[in-house]
């Protein structure tokens, strides 16, 4: 009988042509240059800037929640992929995309985030030029408190850096498109939850996170943004083989100012996604790969 998939100890594929399991894509269906986003509506919005290679822009929605578009921008082949949320989805995306693309890759994330600095207005876009750190719930601290007495409830990692050249292109392209006053550069914090490890209060769980944001800012006073994927993208890009074969950068729209409680309105978010996203397509199309 036909197996569900082959190569279970590697990067499994199924079907004919053989498709990677979760993205549902096969060789050549996405480009070496990718804008990766969290929300399908953001991907759809940006896909309107692509022109088709054939009769229409390539589009594929996988049964695991990924949505990919491939077409041309400035005569360069480019993809826009929506992955959903969190460290695992970014891991699925980077690994399975790497498996179906030949040669060097450049990946830029366009996300949304909460903002840790009072002075950064909602609707601004922040570039993680100074790197990203991961904040993880320390599971053993909660599950085996006696064995782990005195341990920290949250683990804060060292910084992981993006590709400097791609990041500089992304920052200058965003400044040109949005105006310099709308673009901020600094450190990103990626968290493994929207809730506990982002310091949100939830009376339904034991989280021990009332001083978490304070601790993060003590270690990284220039931390500006908090979201859920950029660190994983940078980490996997740096771990890719041959070394340096994936270049990564990340920009995020500030949708919520945590110190002031301000939140962005729908129209301002849509504008930042549209104009910011187009700026990222522009930056990617100019990069020498
Ligand atoms: C949480 O609401 C989601 O929004 C942010 C976070 O990283 C997380 O994925 O980014 P996206 O809007 O790109 O999904
Ligand atoms: N996305 C996040 O992960 N956190 C926020 O506060 C807003 C968007």
Tab-separated table of N, CA and C and ligand atoms in Angstrom, residues 37-39 42 84-86 109-113 194 227-229, ligand 1:
chain	number	residue	atom	x	y	z
A	37	UNK	N	4.577	36.607	6.530
A	37	UNK	CA	3.656	37.362	7.386
A	37	UNK	C	2.860	36.390	8.255
A	38	UNK	N	2.129	36.937	9.230
A	38	UNK	CA	1.384	36.083	10.149
A	38	UNK	C	-0.072	35.903	9.781
A	39	UNK	N	-0.612	36.848	9.000
A	39	UNK	CA	-2.066	36.865	8.768
A	39	UNK	C	-2.372	36.721	7.277
A	42	UNK	N	-2.995	39.894	5.345
A	42	UNK	CA	-1.780	40.676	5.022
A	42	UNK	C	-1.127	40.106	3.757
A	84	UNK	N	0.708	32.001	9.944
A	84	UNK	CA	0.094	31.909	11.277
A	84	UNK	C	1.072	32.391	12.333
A	85	UNK	N	0.993	31.830	13.520
A	85	UNK	CA	1.689	32.421	14.666
A	85	UNK	C	2.609	31.458	15.398
A	86	UNK	N	3.695	31.986	15.926
A	86	UNK	CA	4.491	31.267	16.902
A	86	UNK	C	5.755	30.618	16.369
A	109	UNK	N	10.505	39.126	7.470
A	109	UNK	CA	9.198	39.045	8.141
A	109	UNK	C	8.564	40.424	8.214
A	110	UNK	N	7.256	40.482	7.872
A	110	UNK	CA	6.458	41.675	8.166
A	110	UNK	C	5.380	41.243	9.143
A	111	UNK	N	5.557	41.633	10.406
A	111	UNK	CA	4.632	41.197	11.446
A	111	UNK	C	3.944	42.355	12.125
A	112	UNK	N	3.225	42.025	13.198
A	112	UNK	CA	2.735	43.050	14.117
A	112	UNK	C	3.342	42.743	15.485
A	113	UNK	N	3.293	43.704	16.386
A	113	UNK	CA	3.924	43.509	17.697
A	113	UNK	C	3.296	44.427	18.732
A	194	UNK	N	1.705	34.599	23.625
A	194	UNK	CA	1.170	35.952	23.571
A	194	UNK	C	0.895	36.434	24.994
A	227	UNK	N	6.984	40.237	20.100
A	227	UNK	CA	6.116	39.447	19.219
A	227	UNK	C	6.512	37.984	19.324
A	228	UNK	N	6.255	37.179	18.291
A	228	UNK	CA	6.338	35.733	18.510
A	228	UNK	C	7.114	34.912	17.464
A	229	UNK	N	7.805	35.539	16.502
A	229	UNK	CA	8.481	34.746	15.450
A	229	UNK	C	9.879	35.189	15.046
B	1	LIG	C1	-0.182	37.569	17.904
B	1	LIG	O1	-1.335	38.327	17.859
B	1	LIG	C2	0.509	37.465	16.580
B	1	LIG	O2	0.748	38.783	16.046
B	1	LIG	C3	2.129	38.992	15.843
B	1	LIG	C4	2.791	37.991	16.775
B	1	LIG	O3	4.127	37.737	16.426
B	1	LIG	C5	1.877	36.800	16.705
B	1	LIG	O4	2.128	35.993	15.600
B	1	LIG	O5	2.574	38.897	14.507
B	1	LIG	P1	1.698	38.584	13.193
B	1	LIG	O6	0.680	39.699	13.069
B	1	LIG	O7	2.668	38.603	12.069
B	1	LIG	O8	1.068	37.239	13.366
